[in-house]
């Protein structure tokens, strides 16, 4: 998969994955909902920054980004951000996409702008500093009120979920990606349309990659030329594996139909 970040309404960078590119837009899924695709302009998307959290040196009043909300199943301590979100009464919206409704993205893991107020060893207390929507943009009152409420919130974070401010990371451009068309036989296209059958190949590409069926072609997409080179080397073996698996599934289905027909006839 190709991990990306989506620009949120409050200055946060929402975690997601890029499936494919259509003209000047990206087809993405959110980190907390991998089954629902949404089309977003590339100008609102970017790759994650390359800085490692291990290289972050904490200091009082330092501006950072924190990954929130935390996973309560993995972190059982008090979690003010998640508790506050749980208490929100989100109103129904007529927005045609999740990103168009600022409230709908709050529960998705995102990198939020914060400032360090205290720190000790590998932990820090941070205060959220969300970007307040401009009144001139006609933002509903509840959106601006929520931003004001979030700015009063503090959270205890481990260093591993903090990173330097990354506002200078450029947005995605179509020309930054490389593609390779897999030569899939026509009879295998219905089977190859399931992204799950390409997971093994994706793992062996050793890098960010998306393999999808579009326009009756299986396309490999990646921001890395090396990943595309590896994919082209794996192509023949991958097609052979798809053919073998498809033949097995076809044989099993045929056997089931034969058994049903036999026992149905025998019942007479």
Tab-separated table of C-alpha atoms in Angstrom:
chain	number	residue	atom	x	y	z
A	1	UNK	CA	0.000	0.000	0.000
A	2	UNK	CA	1.023	3.623	-0.465
A	3	UNK	CA	0.648	5.495	2.809
A	4	UNK	CA	-0.382	9.119	2.346
A	5	UNK	CA	-1.694	11.991	4.442
A	6	UNK	CA	-4.778	14.089	3.738
A	7	UNK	CA	-4.917	17.748	4.717
A	8	UNK	CA	-7.639	18.235	7.335
A	9	UNK	CA	-9.732	21.303	8.128
A	10	UNK	CA	-8.002	21.964	11.449
A	11	UNK	CA	-4.398	21.748	10.276
A	12	UNK	CA	-4.134	18.030	10.988
A	13	UNK	CA	-2.771	15.490	8.508
A	14	UNK	CA	-5.136	12.515	8.298
A	15	UNK	CA	-3.643	9.054	7.717
A	16	UNK	CA	-4.781	7.125	4.669
A	17	UNK	CA	-3.651	5.076	1.680
A	18	UNK	CA	-3.567	5.878	-2.028
A	19	UNK	CA	-5.223	3.310	-4.284
A	20	UNK	CA	-4.838	4.943	-7.702
A	21	UNK	CA	-4.596	8.278	-9.522
A	22	UNK	CA	-7.304	9.541	-11.879
A	23	UNK	CA	-6.191	12.668	-13.757
A	24	UNK	CA	-5.478	15.281	-11.056
A	25	UNK	CA	-7.175	13.382	-8.234
A	26	UNK	CA	-6.241	10.514	-5.961
A	27	UNK	CA	-8.540	7.650	-4.988
A	28	UNK	CA	-7.844	7.043	-1.306
A	29	UNK	CA	-9.084	5.144	1.724
A	30	UNK	CA	-8.821	6.359	5.310
A	31	UNK	CA	-6.738	4.502	7.887
A	32	UNK	CA	-9.827	3.636	9.936
A	33	UNK	CA	-11.994	2.626	6.954
A	34	UNK	CA	-10.034	0.649	4.324
A	35	UNK	CA	-13.185	-0.409	2.466
A	36	UNK	CA	-14.610	2.996	1.482
A	37	UNK	CA	-12.892	4.856	-1.340
A	38	UNK	CA	-12.977	8.633	-1.726
A	39	UNK	CA	-11.667	10.818	-4.542
A	40	UNK	CA	-9.635	13.841	-3.410
A	41	UNK	CA	-7.556	16.394	-5.390
A	42	UNK	CA	-3.835	15.613	-5.358
A	43	UNK	CA	-3.266	19.123	-4.005
A	44	UNK	CA	-4.855	17.918	-0.723
A	45	UNK	CA	-2.649	14.816	-0.475
A	46	UNK	CA	1.000	14.224	0.356
A	47	UNK	CA	3.442	11.457	1.258
A	48	UNK	CA	4.409	11.178	4.952
A	49	UNK	CA	7.581	13.090	5.930
A	50	UNK	CA	10.765	11.021	6.101
A	51	UNK	CA	11.948	12.320	9.493
A	52	UNK	CA	12.227	9.608	12.150
A	53	UNK	CA	10.622	10.211	15.592
A	54	UNK	CA	13.842	8.845	17.116
A	55	UNK	CA	15.676	11.952	15.922
A	56	UNK	CA	13.238	14.318	17.664
A	57	UNK	CA	14.717	16.303	20.554
A	58	UNK	CA	12.056	17.632	22.905
A	59	UNK	CA	12.101	21.082	24.488
A	60	UNK	CA	9.541	23.293	26.278
A	61	UNK	CA	7.327	25.365	23.944
A	62	UNK	CA	8.481	23.274	20.998
A	63	UNK	CA	6.016	22.915	18.113
A	64	UNK	CA	5.471	19.295	17.112
A	65	UNK	CA	2.851	17.037	15.570
A	66	UNK	CA	1.179	14.272	17.595
A	67	UNK	CA	-0.570	11.169	16.275
A	68	UNK	CA	-4.092	11.207	17.760
A	69	UNK	CA	-6.459	9.672	18.700
A	70	UNK	CA	-4.614	6.844	20.407
A	71	UNK	CA	-5.777	3.245	20.161
A	72	UNK	CA	-7.504	2.648	23.497
A	73	UNK	CA	-7.120	-1.119	23.133
A	74	UNK	CA	-3.348	-0.711	23.168
A	75	UNK	CA	-3.125	2.225	25.573
A	76	UNK	CA	-5.385	1.902	28.594
A	77	UNK	CA	-4.292	5.060	30.410
A	78	UNK	CA	-6.366	8.229	30.504
A	79	UNK	CA	-6.859	9.545	27.000
A	80	UNK	CA	-8.348	13.036	26.969
A	81	UNK	CA	-8.488	13.405	23.205
A	82	UNK	CA	-10.359	10.149	22.593
A	83	UNK	CA	-12.671	10.802	25.546
A	84	UNK	CA	-13.502	14.251	24.191
A	85	UNK	CA	-14.270	12.831	20.756
A	86	UNK	CA	-16.493	10.171	22.307
A	87	UNK	CA	-18.506	12.926	23.959
A	88	UNK	CA	-19.103	14.834	20.751
A	89	UNK	CA	-22.616	14.833	19.358
A	90	UNK	CA	-21.891	14.864	15.640
A	91	UNK	CA	-24.795	16.174	13.615
A	92	UNK	CA	-25.884	14.542	10.349
A	93	UNK	CA	-24.446	16.254	7.316
A	94	UNK	CA	-25.358	16.572	3.661
A	95	UNK	CA	-21.672	16.547	2.670
A	96	UNK	CA	-20.991	14.280	-0.296
A	97	UNK	CA	-17.640	13.095	1.094
A	98	UNK	CA	-16.103	12.432	4.471
A	99	UNK	CA	-13.429	15.086	4.005
A	100	UNK	CA	-16.078	17.704	3.226
A	101	UNK	CA	-17.407	17.278	6.775
A	102	UNK	CA	-14.663	18.323	9.260
A	103	UNK	CA	-16.357	16.484	12.117
A	104	UNK	CA	-16.368	13.147	10.277
A	105	UNK	CA	-12.561	12.979	10.132
A	106	UNK	CA	-11.885	13.638	13.811
A	107	UNK	CA	-11.896	9.970	14.804
A	108	UNK	CA	-9.395	8.947	12.115
A	109	UNK	CA	-5.733	8.732	13.260
A	110	UNK	CA	-4.160	12.065	12.318
A	111	UNK	CA	-1.033	14.104	12.983
A	112	UNK	CA	-2.206	17.155	14.935
A	113	UNK	CA	-0.285	20.429	15.434
A	114	UNK	CA	0.723	20.731	19.098
A	115	UNK	CA	3.134	22.524	21.404
A	116	UNK	CA	5.163	20.765	24.117
A	117	UNK	CA	4.339	22.099	27.595
A	118	UNK	CA	6.280	19.522	29.660
A	119	UNK	CA	8.474	16.535	28.945
A	120	UNK	CA	10.361	13.853	30.815
A	121	UNK	CA	12.337	10.974	29.349
A	122	UNK	CA	10.238	9.539	26.481
A	123	UNK	CA	6.972	11.260	27.418
A	124	UNK	CA	5.654	14.745	26.822
A	125	UNK	CA	2.571	16.757	27.653
A	126	UNK	CA	1.353	18.538	24.536
A	127	UNK	CA	-1.372	21.096	23.972
A	128	UNK	CA	-3.312	20.965	20.745
A	129	UNK	CA	-3.064	23.949	18.431
A	130	UNK	CA	-5.643	23.311	15.711
A	131	UNK	CA	-5.986	25.776	12.886
A	132	UNK	CA	-9.174	27.786	13.372
A	133	UNK	CA	-11.369	27.913	10.244
A	134	UNK	CA	-11.509	31.378	8.735
A	135	UNK	CA	-14.891	33.082	9.357
A	136	UNK	CA	-14.794	34.332	5.781
A	137	UNK	CA	-14.985	30.727	4.592
A	138	UNK	CA	-18.495	30.477	5.992
A	139	UNK	CA	-17.565	27.698	8.415
A	140	UNK	CA	-20.551	26.601	10.527
A	141	UNK	CA	-20.514	27.828	14.111
A	142	UNK	CA	-20.072	24.322	15.559
A	143	UNK	CA	-16.887	23.831	13.529
A	144	UNK	CA	-15.227	26.955	14.902
A	145	UNK	CA	-16.458	26.200	18.424
A	146	UNK	CA	-14.956	22.723	18.206
A	147	UNK	CA	-11.607	24.146	17.094
A	148	UNK	CA	-11.642	26.460	20.103
A	149	UNK	CA	-12.419	23.518	22.402
A	150	UNK	CA	-9.644	21.401	20.914
A	151	UNK	CA	-7.122	24.198	21.461
A	152	UNK	CA	-7.721	23.880	25.227
A	153	UNK	CA	-6.953	20.166	25.272
A	154	UNK	CA	-3.728	18.559	26.470
A	155	UNK	CA	-2.510	15.007	25.950
A	156	UNK	CA	0.288	12.874	27.393
A	157	UNK	CA	2.194	11.350	24.477
A	158	UNK	CA	5.097	8.991	24.037
A	159	UNK	CA	7.962	10.231	21.908
A	160	UNK	CA	7.198	7.578	19.276
A	161	UNK	CA	3.921	9.315	18.363
A	162	UNK	CA	5.517	12.768	18.079
A	163	UNK	CA	7.316	14.185	15.067
A	164	UNK	CA	8.708	17.558	13.928
A	165	UNK	CA	6.403	20.063	12.240
A	166	UNK	CA	6.046	18.970	8.615
A	167	UNK	CA	4.117	21.719	6.863
A	168	UNK	CA	6.803	22.019	4.172
A	169	UNK	CA	6.175	18.549	2.699
A	170	UNK	CA	4.952	19.078	-0.901
A	171	UNK	CA	1.598	17.824	-2.137
A	172	UNK	CA	1.349	14.899	-4.528
A	173	UNK	CA	1.842	15.316	-8.263
A	174	UNK	CA	0.935	12.791	-10.915
A	175	UNK	CA	4.419	12.994	-12.412
A	176	UNK	CA	5.957	11.882	-9.097
A	177	UNK	CA	4.586	8.362	-9.602
A	178	UNK	CA	5.723	5.457	-11.736
A	179	UNK	CA	3.444	2.827	-13.245
A	180	UNK	CA	3.738	-0.594	-14.825
A	181	UNK	CA	0.985	-2.505	-16.628
A	182	UNK	CA	0.868	-6.217	-15.843
A	183	UNK	CA	0.185	-8.430	-18.860
A	184	UNK	CA	-2.770	-10.342	-17.415
A	185	UNK	CA	-4.536	-12.799	-19.772
A	186	UNK	CA	-8.186	-11.791	-20.419
A	187	UNK	CA	-9.558	-14.957	-18.803
A	188	UNK	CA	-7.806	-14.057	-15.522
A	189	UNK	CA	-8.991	-10.439	-15.329
A	190	UNK	CA	-12.127	-11.163	-13.230
A	191	UNK	CA	-9.996	-13.052	-10.699
A	192	UNK	CA	-7.219	-10.423	-10.817
A	193	UNK	CA	-9.708	-7.634	-10.059
A	194	UNK	CA	-9.587	-8.585	-6.359
A	195	UNK	CA	-6.747	-6.567	-4.710
A	196	UNK	CA	-6.241	-9.396	-2.204
A	197	UNK	CA	-4.765	-11.710	-4.864
A	198	UNK	CA	-1.873	-9.285	-5.347
A	199	UNK	CA	-0.864	-9.018	-1.681
A	200	UNK	CA	2.066	-11.429	-1.969
A	201	UNK	CA	3.487	-9.529	-4.932
A	202	UNK	CA	3.030	-6.242	-3.055
A	203	UNK	CA	5.022	-7.611	-0.121
A	204	UNK	CA	7.874	-8.724	-2.368
A	205	UNK	CA	8.085	-5.277	-3.990
A	206	UNK	CA	9.611	-4.038	-0.703
A	207	UNK	CA	8.220	-0.531	-0.922
A	208	UNK	CA	5.107	1.621	-1.252
A	209	UNK	CA	2.940	0.106	-3.961
A	210	UNK	CA	-0.681	-0.187	-5.064
A	211	UNK	CA	-1.872	-2.856	-7.500
A	212	UNK	CA	-5.363	-2.287	-8.893
A	213	UNK	CA	-7.514	-3.196	-11.883
A	214	UNK	CA	-8.588	-0.234	-14.012
A	215	UNK	CA	-9.781	-0.101	-17.622
A	216	UNK	CA	-9.368	-3.892	-17.849
A	217	UNK	CA	-5.677	-3.541	-17.001
A	218	UNK	CA	-3.836	-4.395	-13.792
A	219	UNK	CA	-1.657	-1.399	-12.947
A	220	UNK	CA	1.216	-1.213	-10.474
A	221	UNK	CA	1.576	2.283	-8.993
A	222	UNK	CA	4.449	3.510	-6.818
A	223	UNK	CA	6.423	6.675	-6.023
A	224	UNK	CA	9.571	4.517	-6.248
A	225	UNK	CA	11.190	3.583	-9.563
A	226	UNK	CA	12.942	0.683	-7.807
A	227	UNK	CA	9.609	-0.795	-6.726
A	228	UNK	CA	8.374	-0.675	-10.327
A	229	UNK	CA	11.584	-2.381	-11.498
A	230	UNK	CA	11.061	-5.187	-8.984
A	231	UNK	CA	7.399	-5.502	-10.007
A	232	UNK	CA	8.385	-5.949	-13.651
A	233	UNK	CA	10.812	-8.724	-12.646
A	234	UNK	CA	8.104	-10.480	-10.618
A	235	UNK	CA	5.442	-10.152	-13.319
A	236	UNK	CA	5.894	-13.506	-15.063
A	237	UNK	CA	5.982	-15.459	-11.799
A	238	UNK	CA	2.978	-13.542	-10.462
A	239	UNK	CA	0.847	-14.247	-13.548
A	240	UNK	CA	1.794	-17.930	-13.357
A	241	UNK	CA	0.737	-18.014	-9.691
A	242	UNK	CA	-2.581	-16.304	-10.521
A	243	UNK	CA	-3.261	-18.878	-13.239
A	244	UNK	CA	-2.531	-21.771	-10.868
A	245	UNK	CA	-4.771	-20.393	-8.108
A	246	UNK	CA	-7.549	-19.606	-10.566
A	247	UNK	CA	-7.375	-23.154	-11.964
A	248	UNK	CA	-7.619	-24.621	-8.463
A	249	UNK	CA	-10.616	-22.450	-7.572
A	250	UNK	CA	-12.273	-23.292	-10.883
A	251	UNK	CA	-11.706	-27.021	-10.282
A	252	UNK	CA	-13.121	-26.827	-6.729
A	253	UNK	CA	-16.220	-24.966	-7.914
A	254	UNK	CA	-16.746	-27.480	-10.713
A	255	UNK	CA	-16.408	-30.352	-8.233
A	256	UNK	CA	-19.002	-28.766	-5.945
A	257	UNK	CA	-21.453	-28.399	-8.825
A	258	UNK	CA	-20.886	-32.026	-9.822
A	259	UNK	CA	-21.491	-33.240	-6.261
A	260	UNK	CA	-24.686	-31.205	-5.958
A	261	UNK	CA	-25.948	-32.558	-9.268
A	262	UNK	CA	-25.112	-36.150	-8.294
A	263	UNK	CA	-26.738	-36.069	-4.875
A	264	UNK	CA	-29.710	-34.190	-6.257
A	265	UNK	CA	-30.200	-36.936	-8.864
A	266	UNK	CA	-29.581	-39.694	-6.305
A	267	UNK	CA	-32.376	-38.379	-4.079
A	268	UNK	CA	-34.863	-39.458	-6.713
